[in-house]
GROMACS .gro file of C-alpha atoms in nm:
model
  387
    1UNK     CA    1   0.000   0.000   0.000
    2UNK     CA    2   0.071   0.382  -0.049
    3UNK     CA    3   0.319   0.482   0.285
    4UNK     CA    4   0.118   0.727   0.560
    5UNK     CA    5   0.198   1.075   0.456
    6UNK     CA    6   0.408   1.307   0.687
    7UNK     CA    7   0.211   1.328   0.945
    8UNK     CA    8   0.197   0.951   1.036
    9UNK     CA    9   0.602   0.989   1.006
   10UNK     CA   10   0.607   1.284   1.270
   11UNK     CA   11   0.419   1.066   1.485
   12UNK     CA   12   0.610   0.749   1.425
   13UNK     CA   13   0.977   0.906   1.481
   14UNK     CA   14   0.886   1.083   1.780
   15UNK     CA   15   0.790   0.742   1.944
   16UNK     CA   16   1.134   0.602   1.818
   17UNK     CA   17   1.312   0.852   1.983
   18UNK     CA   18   1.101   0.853   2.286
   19UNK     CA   19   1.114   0.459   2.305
   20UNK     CA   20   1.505   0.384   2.126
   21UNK     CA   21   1.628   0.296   2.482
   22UNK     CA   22   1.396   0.085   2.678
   23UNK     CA   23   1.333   0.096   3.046
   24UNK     CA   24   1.415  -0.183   3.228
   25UNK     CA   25   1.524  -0.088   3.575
   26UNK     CA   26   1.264  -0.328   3.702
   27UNK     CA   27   1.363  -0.650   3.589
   28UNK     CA   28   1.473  -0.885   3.820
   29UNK     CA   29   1.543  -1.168   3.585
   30UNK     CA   30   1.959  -1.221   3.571
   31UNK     CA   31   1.892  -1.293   3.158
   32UNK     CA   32   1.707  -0.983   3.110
   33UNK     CA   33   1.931  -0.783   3.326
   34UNK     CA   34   2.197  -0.909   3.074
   35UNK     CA   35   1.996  -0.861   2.789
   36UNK     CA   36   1.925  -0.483   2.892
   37UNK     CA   37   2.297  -0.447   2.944
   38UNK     CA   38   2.397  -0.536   2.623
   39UNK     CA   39   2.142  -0.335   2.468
   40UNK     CA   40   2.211  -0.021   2.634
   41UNK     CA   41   2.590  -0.107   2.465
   42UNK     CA   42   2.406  -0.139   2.137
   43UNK     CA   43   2.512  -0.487   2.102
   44UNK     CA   44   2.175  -0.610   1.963
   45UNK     CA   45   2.295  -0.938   1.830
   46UNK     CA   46   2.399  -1.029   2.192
   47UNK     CA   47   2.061  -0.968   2.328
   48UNK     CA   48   1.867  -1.229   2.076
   49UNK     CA   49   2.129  -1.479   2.198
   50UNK     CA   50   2.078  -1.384   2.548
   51UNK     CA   51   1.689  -1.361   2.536
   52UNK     CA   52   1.591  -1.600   2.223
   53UNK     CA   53   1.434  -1.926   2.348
   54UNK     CA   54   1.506  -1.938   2.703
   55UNK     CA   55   1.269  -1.997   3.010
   56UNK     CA   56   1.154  -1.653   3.118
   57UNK     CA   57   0.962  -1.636   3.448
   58UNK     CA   58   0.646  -1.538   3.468
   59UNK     CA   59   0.693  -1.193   3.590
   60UNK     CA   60   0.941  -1.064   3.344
   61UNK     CA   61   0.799  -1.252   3.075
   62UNK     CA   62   0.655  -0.958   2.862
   63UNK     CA   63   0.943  -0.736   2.950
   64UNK     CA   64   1.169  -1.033   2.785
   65UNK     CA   65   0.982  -1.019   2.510
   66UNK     CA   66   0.962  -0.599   2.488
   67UNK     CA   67   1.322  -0.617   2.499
   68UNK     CA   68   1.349  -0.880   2.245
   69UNK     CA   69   1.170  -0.697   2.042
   70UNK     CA   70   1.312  -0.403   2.052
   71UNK     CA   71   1.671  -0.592   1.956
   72UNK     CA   72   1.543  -0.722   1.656
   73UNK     CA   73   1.378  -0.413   1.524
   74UNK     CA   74   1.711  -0.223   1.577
   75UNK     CA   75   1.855  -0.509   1.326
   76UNK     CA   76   1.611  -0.489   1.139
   77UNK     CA   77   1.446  -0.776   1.152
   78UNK     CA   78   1.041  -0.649   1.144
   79UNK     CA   79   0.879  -1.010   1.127
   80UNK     CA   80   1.097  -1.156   1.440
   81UNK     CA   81   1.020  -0.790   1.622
   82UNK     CA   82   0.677  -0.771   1.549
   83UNK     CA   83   0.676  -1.128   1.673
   84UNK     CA   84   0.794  -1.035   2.025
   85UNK     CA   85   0.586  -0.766   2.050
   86UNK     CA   86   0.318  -0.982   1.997
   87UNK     CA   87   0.424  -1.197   2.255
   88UNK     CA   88   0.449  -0.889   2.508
   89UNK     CA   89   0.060  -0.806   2.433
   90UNK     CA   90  -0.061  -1.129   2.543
   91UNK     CA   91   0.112  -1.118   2.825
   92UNK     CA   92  -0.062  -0.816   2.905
   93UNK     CA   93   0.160  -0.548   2.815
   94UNK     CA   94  -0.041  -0.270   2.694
   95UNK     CA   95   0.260  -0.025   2.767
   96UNK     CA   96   0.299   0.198   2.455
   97UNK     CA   97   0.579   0.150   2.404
   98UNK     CA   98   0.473  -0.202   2.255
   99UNK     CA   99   0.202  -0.013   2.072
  100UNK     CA  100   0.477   0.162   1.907
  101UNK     CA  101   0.698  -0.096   1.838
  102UNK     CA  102   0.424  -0.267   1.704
  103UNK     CA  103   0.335   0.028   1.479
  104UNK     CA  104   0.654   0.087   1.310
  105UNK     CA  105   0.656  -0.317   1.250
  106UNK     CA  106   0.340  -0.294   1.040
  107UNK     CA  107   0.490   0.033   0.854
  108UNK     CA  108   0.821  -0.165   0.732
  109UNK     CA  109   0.639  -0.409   0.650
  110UNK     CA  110   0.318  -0.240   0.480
  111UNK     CA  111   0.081  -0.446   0.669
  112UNK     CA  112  -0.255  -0.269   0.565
  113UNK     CA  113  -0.515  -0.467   0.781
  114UNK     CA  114  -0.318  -0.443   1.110
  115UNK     CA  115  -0.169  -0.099   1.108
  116UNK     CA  116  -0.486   0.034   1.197
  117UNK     CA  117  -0.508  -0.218   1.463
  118UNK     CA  118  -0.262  -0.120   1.634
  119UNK     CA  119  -0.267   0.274   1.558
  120UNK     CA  120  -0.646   0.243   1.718
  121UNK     CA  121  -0.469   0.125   2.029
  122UNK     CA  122  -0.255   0.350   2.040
  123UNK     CA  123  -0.491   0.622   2.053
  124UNK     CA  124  -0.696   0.440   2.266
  125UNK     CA  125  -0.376   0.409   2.538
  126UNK     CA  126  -0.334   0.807   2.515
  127UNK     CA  127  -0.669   1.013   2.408
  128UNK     CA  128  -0.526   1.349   2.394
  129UNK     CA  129  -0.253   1.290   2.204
  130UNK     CA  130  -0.348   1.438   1.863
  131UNK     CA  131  -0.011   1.360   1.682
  132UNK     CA  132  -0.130   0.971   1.667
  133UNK     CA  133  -0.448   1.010   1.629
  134UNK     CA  134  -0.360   1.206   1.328
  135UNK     CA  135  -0.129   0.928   1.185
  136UNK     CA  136  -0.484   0.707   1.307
  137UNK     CA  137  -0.699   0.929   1.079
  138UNK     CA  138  -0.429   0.899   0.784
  139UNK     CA  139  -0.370   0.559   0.800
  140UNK     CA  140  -0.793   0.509   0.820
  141UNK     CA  141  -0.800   0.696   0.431
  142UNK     CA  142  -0.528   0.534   0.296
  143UNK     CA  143  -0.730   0.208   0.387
  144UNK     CA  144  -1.041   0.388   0.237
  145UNK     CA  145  -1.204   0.380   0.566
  146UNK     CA  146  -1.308   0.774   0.516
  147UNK     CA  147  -1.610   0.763   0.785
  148UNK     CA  148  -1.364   0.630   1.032
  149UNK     CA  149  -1.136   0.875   0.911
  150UNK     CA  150  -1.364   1.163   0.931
  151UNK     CA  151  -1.447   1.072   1.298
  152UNK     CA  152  -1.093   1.078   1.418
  153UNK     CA  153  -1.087   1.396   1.282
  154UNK     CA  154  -1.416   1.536   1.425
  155UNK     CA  155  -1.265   1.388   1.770
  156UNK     CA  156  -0.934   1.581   1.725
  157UNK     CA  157  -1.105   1.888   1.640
  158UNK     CA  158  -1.334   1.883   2.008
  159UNK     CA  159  -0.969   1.881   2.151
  160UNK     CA  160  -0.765   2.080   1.936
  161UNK     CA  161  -1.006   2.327   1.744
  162UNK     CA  162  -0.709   2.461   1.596
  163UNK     CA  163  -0.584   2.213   1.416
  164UNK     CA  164  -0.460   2.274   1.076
  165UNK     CA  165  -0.406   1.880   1.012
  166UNK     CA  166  -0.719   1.797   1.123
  167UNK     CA  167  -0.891   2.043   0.867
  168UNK     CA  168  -0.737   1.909   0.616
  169UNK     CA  169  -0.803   1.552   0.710
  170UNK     CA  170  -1.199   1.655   0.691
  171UNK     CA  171  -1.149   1.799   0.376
  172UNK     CA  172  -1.005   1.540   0.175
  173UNK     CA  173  -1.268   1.252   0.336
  174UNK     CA  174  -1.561   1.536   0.190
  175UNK     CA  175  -1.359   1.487  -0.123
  176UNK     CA  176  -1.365   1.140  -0.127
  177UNK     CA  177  -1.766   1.178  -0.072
  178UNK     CA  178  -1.790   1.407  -0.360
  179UNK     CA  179  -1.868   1.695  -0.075
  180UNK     CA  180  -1.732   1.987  -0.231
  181UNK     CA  181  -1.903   2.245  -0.049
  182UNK     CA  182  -1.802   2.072   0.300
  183UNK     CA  183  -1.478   2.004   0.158
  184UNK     CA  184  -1.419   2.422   0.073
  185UNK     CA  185  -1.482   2.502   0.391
  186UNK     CA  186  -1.264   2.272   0.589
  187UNK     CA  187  -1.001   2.341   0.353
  188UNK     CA  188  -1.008   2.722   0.395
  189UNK     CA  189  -1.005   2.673   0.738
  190UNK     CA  190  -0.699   2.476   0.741
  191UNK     CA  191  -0.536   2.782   0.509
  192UNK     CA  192  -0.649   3.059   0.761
  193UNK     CA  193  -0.493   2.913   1.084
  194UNK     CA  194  -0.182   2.825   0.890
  195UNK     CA  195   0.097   3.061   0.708
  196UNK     CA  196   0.000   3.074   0.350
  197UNK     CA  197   0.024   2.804   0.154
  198UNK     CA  198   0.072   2.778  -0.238
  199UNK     CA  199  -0.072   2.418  -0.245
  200UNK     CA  200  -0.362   2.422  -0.047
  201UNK     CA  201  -0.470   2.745  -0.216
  202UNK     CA  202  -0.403   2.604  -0.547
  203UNK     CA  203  -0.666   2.289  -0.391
  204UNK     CA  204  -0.912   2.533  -0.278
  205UNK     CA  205  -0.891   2.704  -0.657
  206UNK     CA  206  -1.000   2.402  -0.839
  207UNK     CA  207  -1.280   2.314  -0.582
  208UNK     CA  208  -1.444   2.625  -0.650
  209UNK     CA  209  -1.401   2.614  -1.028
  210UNK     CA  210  -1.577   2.276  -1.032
  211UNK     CA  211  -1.841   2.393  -0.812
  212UNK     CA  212  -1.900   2.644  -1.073
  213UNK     CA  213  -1.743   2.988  -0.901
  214UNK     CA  214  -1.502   3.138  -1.143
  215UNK     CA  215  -1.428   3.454  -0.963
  216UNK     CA  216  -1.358   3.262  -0.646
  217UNK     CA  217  -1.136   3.023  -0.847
  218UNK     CA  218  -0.959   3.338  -0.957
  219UNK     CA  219  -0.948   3.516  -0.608
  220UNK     CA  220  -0.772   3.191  -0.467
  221UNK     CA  221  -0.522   3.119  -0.715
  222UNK     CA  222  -0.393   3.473  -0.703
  223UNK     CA  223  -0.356   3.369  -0.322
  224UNK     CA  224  -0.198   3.076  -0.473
  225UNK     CA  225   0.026   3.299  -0.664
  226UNK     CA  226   0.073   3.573  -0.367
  227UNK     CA  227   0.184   3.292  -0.153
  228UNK     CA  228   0.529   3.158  -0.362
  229UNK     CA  229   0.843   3.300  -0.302
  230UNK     CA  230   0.845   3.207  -0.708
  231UNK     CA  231   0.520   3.108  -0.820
  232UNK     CA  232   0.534   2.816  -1.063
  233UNK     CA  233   0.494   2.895  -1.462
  234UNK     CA  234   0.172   2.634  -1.413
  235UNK     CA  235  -0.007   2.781  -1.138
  236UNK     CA  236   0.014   3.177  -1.293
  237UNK     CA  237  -0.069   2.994  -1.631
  238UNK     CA  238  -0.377   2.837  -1.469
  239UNK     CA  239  -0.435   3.189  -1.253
  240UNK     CA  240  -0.471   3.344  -1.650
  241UNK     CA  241  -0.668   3.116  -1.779
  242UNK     CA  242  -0.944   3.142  -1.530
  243UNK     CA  243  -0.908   3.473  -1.551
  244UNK     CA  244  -1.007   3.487  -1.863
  245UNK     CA  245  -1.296   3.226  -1.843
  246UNK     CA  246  -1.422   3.460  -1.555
  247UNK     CA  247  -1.398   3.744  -1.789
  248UNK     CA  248  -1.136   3.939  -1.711
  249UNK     CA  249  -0.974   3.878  -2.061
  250UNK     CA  250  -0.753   4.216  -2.061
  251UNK     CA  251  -0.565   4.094  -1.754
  252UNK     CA  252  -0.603   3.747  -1.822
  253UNK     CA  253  -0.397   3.814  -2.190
  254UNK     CA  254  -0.165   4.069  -2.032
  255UNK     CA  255  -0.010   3.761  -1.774
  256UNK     CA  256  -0.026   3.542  -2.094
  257UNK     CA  257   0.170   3.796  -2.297
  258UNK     CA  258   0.423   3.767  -1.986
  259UNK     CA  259   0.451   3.413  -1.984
  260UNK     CA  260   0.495   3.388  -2.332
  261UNK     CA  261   0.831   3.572  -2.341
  262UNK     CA  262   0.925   3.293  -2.088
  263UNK     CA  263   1.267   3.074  -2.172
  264UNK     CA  264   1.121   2.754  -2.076
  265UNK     CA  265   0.977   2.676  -2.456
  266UNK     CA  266   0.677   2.460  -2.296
  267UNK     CA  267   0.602   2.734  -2.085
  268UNK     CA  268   0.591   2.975  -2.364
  269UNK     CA  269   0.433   2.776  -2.620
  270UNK     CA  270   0.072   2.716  -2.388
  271UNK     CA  271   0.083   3.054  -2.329
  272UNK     CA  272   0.112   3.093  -2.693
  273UNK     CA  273  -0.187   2.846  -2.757
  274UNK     CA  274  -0.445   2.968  -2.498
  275UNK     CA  275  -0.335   3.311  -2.633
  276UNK     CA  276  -0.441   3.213  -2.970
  277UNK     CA  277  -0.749   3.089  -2.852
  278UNK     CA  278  -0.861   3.393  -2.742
  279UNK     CA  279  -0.781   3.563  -3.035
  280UNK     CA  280  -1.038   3.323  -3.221
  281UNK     CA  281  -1.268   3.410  -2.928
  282UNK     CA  282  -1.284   3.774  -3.114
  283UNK     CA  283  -1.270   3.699  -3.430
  284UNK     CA  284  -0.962   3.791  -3.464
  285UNK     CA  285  -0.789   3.519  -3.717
  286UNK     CA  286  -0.478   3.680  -3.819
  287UNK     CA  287  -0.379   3.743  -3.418
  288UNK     CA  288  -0.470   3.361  -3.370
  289UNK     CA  289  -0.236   3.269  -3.657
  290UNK     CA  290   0.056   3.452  -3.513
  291UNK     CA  291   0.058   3.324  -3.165
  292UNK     CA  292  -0.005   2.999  -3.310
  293UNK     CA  293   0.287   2.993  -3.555
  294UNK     CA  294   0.491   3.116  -3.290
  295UNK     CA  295   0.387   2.787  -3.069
  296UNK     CA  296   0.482   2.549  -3.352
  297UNK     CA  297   0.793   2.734  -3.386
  298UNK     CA  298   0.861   2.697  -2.981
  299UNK     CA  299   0.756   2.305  -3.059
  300UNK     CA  300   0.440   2.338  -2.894
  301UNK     CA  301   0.227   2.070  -3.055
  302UNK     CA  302  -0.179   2.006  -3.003
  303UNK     CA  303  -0.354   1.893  -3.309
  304UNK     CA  304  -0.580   2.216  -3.338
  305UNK     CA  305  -0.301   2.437  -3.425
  306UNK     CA  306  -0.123   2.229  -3.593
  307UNK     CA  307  -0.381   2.160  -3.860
  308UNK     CA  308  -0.497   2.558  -3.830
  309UNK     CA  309  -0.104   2.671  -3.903
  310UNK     CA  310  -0.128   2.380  -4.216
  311UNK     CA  311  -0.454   2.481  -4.336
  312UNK     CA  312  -0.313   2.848  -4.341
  313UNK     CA  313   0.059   2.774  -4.511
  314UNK     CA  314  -0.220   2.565  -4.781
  315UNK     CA  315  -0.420   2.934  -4.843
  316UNK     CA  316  -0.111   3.102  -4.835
  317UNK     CA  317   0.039   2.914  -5.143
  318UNK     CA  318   0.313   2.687  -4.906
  319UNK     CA  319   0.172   2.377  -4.913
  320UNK     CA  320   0.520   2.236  -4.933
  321UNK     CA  321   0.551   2.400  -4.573
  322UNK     CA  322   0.187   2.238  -4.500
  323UNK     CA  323   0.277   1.952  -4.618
  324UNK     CA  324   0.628   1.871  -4.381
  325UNK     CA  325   0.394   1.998  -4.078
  326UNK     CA  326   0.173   1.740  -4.124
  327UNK     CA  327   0.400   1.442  -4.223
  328UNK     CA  328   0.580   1.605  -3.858
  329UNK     CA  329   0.283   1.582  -3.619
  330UNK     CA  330   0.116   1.296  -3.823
  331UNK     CA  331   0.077   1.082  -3.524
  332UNK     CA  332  -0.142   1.326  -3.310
  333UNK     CA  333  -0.323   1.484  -3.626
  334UNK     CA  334  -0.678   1.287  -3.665
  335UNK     CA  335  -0.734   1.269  -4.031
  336UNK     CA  336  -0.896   1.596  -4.238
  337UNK     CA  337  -1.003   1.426  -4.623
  338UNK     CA  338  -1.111   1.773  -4.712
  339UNK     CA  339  -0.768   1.938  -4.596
  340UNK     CA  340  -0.548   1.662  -4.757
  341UNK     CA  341  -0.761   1.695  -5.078
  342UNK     CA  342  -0.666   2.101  -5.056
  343UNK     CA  343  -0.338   1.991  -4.992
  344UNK     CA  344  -0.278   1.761  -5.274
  345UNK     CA  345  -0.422   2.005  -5.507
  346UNK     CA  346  -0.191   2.305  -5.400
  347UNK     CA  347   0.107   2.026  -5.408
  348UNK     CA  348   0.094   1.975  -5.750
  349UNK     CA  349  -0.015   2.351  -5.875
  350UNK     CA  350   0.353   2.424  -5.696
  351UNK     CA  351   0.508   2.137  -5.943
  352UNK     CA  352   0.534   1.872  -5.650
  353UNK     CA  353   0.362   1.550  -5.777
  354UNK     CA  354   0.612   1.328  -5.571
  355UNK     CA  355   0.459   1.498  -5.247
  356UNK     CA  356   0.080   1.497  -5.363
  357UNK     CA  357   0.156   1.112  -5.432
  358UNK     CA  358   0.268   1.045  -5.082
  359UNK     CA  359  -0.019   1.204  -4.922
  360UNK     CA  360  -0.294   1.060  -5.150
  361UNK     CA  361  -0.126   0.726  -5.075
  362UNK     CA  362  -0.175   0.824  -4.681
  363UNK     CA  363  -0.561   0.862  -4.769
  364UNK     CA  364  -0.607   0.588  -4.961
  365UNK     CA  365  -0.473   0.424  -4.664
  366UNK     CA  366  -0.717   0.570  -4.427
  367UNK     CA  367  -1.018   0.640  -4.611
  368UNK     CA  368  -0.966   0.398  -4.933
  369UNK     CA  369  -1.085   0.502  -5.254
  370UNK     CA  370  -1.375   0.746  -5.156
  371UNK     CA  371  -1.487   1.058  -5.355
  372UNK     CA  372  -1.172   1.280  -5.228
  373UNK     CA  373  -0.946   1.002  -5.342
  374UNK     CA  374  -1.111   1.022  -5.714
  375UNK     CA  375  -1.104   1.364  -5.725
  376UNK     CA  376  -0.694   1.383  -5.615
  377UNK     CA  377  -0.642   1.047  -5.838
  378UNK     CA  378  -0.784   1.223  -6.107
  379UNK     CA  379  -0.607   1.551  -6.077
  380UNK     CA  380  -0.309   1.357  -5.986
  381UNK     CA  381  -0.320   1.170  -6.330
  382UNK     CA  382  -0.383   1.451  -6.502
  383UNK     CA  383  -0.054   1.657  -6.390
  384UNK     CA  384   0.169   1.334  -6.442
  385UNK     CA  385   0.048   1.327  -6.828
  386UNK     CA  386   0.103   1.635  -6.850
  387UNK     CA  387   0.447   1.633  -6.756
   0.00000   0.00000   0.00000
């Protein structure tokens, strides 16, 4: 399964360091006296000979096997630790410091059914402690357990109504249930009691848009944007774009005029095409051709301007030009009979019969012999004769 996310690792190395040297001053076994010795000298292999299959009494018998544990999860050995920790639990160790040994067992090992066993306990053995019940709640979604998730949460919340995790833990279960108002609001909660944050503005953004809010989509990516040191070419090319589906098209253009002087050629190029775009939007045909000539140029391919630029170089008596653009993006170009017969035709008015050839050979291919075909075999044959 997918690891826990950060906040199950805060949790998790936390209880290492808490738990890394085990307490023992209460054994009064000899062997686990010895045992503790050697582990305090970091001599874990020493321990599992010490400790591995010998009589324990019956009052250090869960200690022995904490301790065991613990040695064998220092080497590295999960199965054999988790094991021993077992072991300790049925003898009635409920310490949590065999809840955490057990936990960090079951995350080497990605055991997805007993994690949240033993993460439940944990929370269970220490209520208020939000940091594991946060790794609880994150552990719950990754299992798709979102209700169980969600009530972790909700419990946190009664304790901690400040916390930002916690928020966000809502929010993405509300996701998951296709909640998107519920989800907003959680999510804007976690970005007001925070510092700001580029991602979880950036989130909030593209909730809104989908529930249909433009200018709110806008208003948050520009918080998006407000909140990078360096905002990413992506999110101010997103922050533009909604823009201008809001309606703000002056501004909109203006940051996409900006973006389109960028180095990065990708970059500069999608800038290029949604630039074009708009251009279209107005009617304006000979502004659309010259962003979108300048995105083929920048090696910015989509199929739209690609067969817009072709279809132009064809009008503008280059269908030699047309013709290499196509043969170039041929693989994402879905199939225009009526271009290709335009093409053919202005291929052999500029004396290039070998090219026409190839590309009615390309529809034949595709279409067969249909009425296009006739008409290009025709006017085909006709140029060869008269050659």
């Amino acid at each position: 399964m997918k690891k826990p996310e950060r906040i199950f690792m805060t949790a998790l190395a936390a209880a290492c360091f808490a738990g890394a040297m085990p307490a023992f001053a209460d054994a009064s076994d000899q062997a686990v006296l010895e045992a503790s010795r050697h582990f305090a000298n970091r001599d874990y292999e020493k321990v599992v000979a010490v400790l591995k299959g010998i009589p324990q009494s019956e009052s250090n018998a869960a200690l022995a096997h904490r301790l065991l544990g613990c040695a064998y999860q220092e080497l590295g050995r999960h199965s054999e630790a988790r094991a021993a920790f077992a072991a300790a639990l049925s003898q009635g160790d409920l310490s949590t410091g065999i809840l955490d040994g057990l936990i960090q067992c079951d995350y080497e090992q990605d055991r997805r059914h007993t994690l949240p066993v033993a993460l439940g306990l944990r929370v269970l053995a220490d209520p208020a402690n939000t940091v594991w019940a946060l790794a609880y709640a994150d552990v719950l979604t990754l299992n798709n357990r979102h209700d169980e998730a969600e009530t972790v949460c909700e419990a946190i919340l009664k304790l901690a109504p400040e916390n930002i995790q916690a928020f966000i833990g809502l929010g993405n279960s509300y996701l998951v249930r296709s909640d998107n108002e519920k989800a907003v609001v959680a999510f804007e909660s976690a970005y007001w009691l925070g510092s700001p944050n580029t991602e979880l503005a950036e989130r909030i953004a593209e909730i809104w848009y989908g529930l249909g809010d433009t200018q709110a989509a806008v208003l948050w990516y520009d918080r998006a944007v407000g909140a990078a040191s360096k905002p990413s070419a992506s999110t101010q090319m997103r922050a533009a774009e909604l823009r201008m589906a809001g309606g703000d098209t002056e501004k909109g253009m203006a940051e996409l005029e900006r973006l389109a002087e960028s180095p990065d050629t990708g970059v500069a190029g999608r800038a290029l095409f949604l630039l074009g775009h708009a251009a279209l939007r107005r009617d304006q045909e000979v502004t659309a051709l010259k962003y979108f000539r300048e995105a083929v140029k920048k090696d910015y391919a989509q199929p739209d301007i690609i067969a817009y630029v072709a279809a132009d170089l064809i009008r503008q008596g280059e269908p030699v030009k047309a013709a290499g653009l196509i043969e170039e993006h041929d693989s994402i170009l879905p199939f225009n009979a009526a271009v290709e017969e335009t093409l053919v035709t202005g291929l052999i008015q500029a004396g290039r019969p070998d090219l026409a050839e190839r590309h009615l050979l390309r529809h034949l291919e595709r279409r067969g012999l249909d009425e296009h075909a006739q008409r290009m075999l025709a006017m085909l044959s006709e140029a060869q004769t008269a050659q």
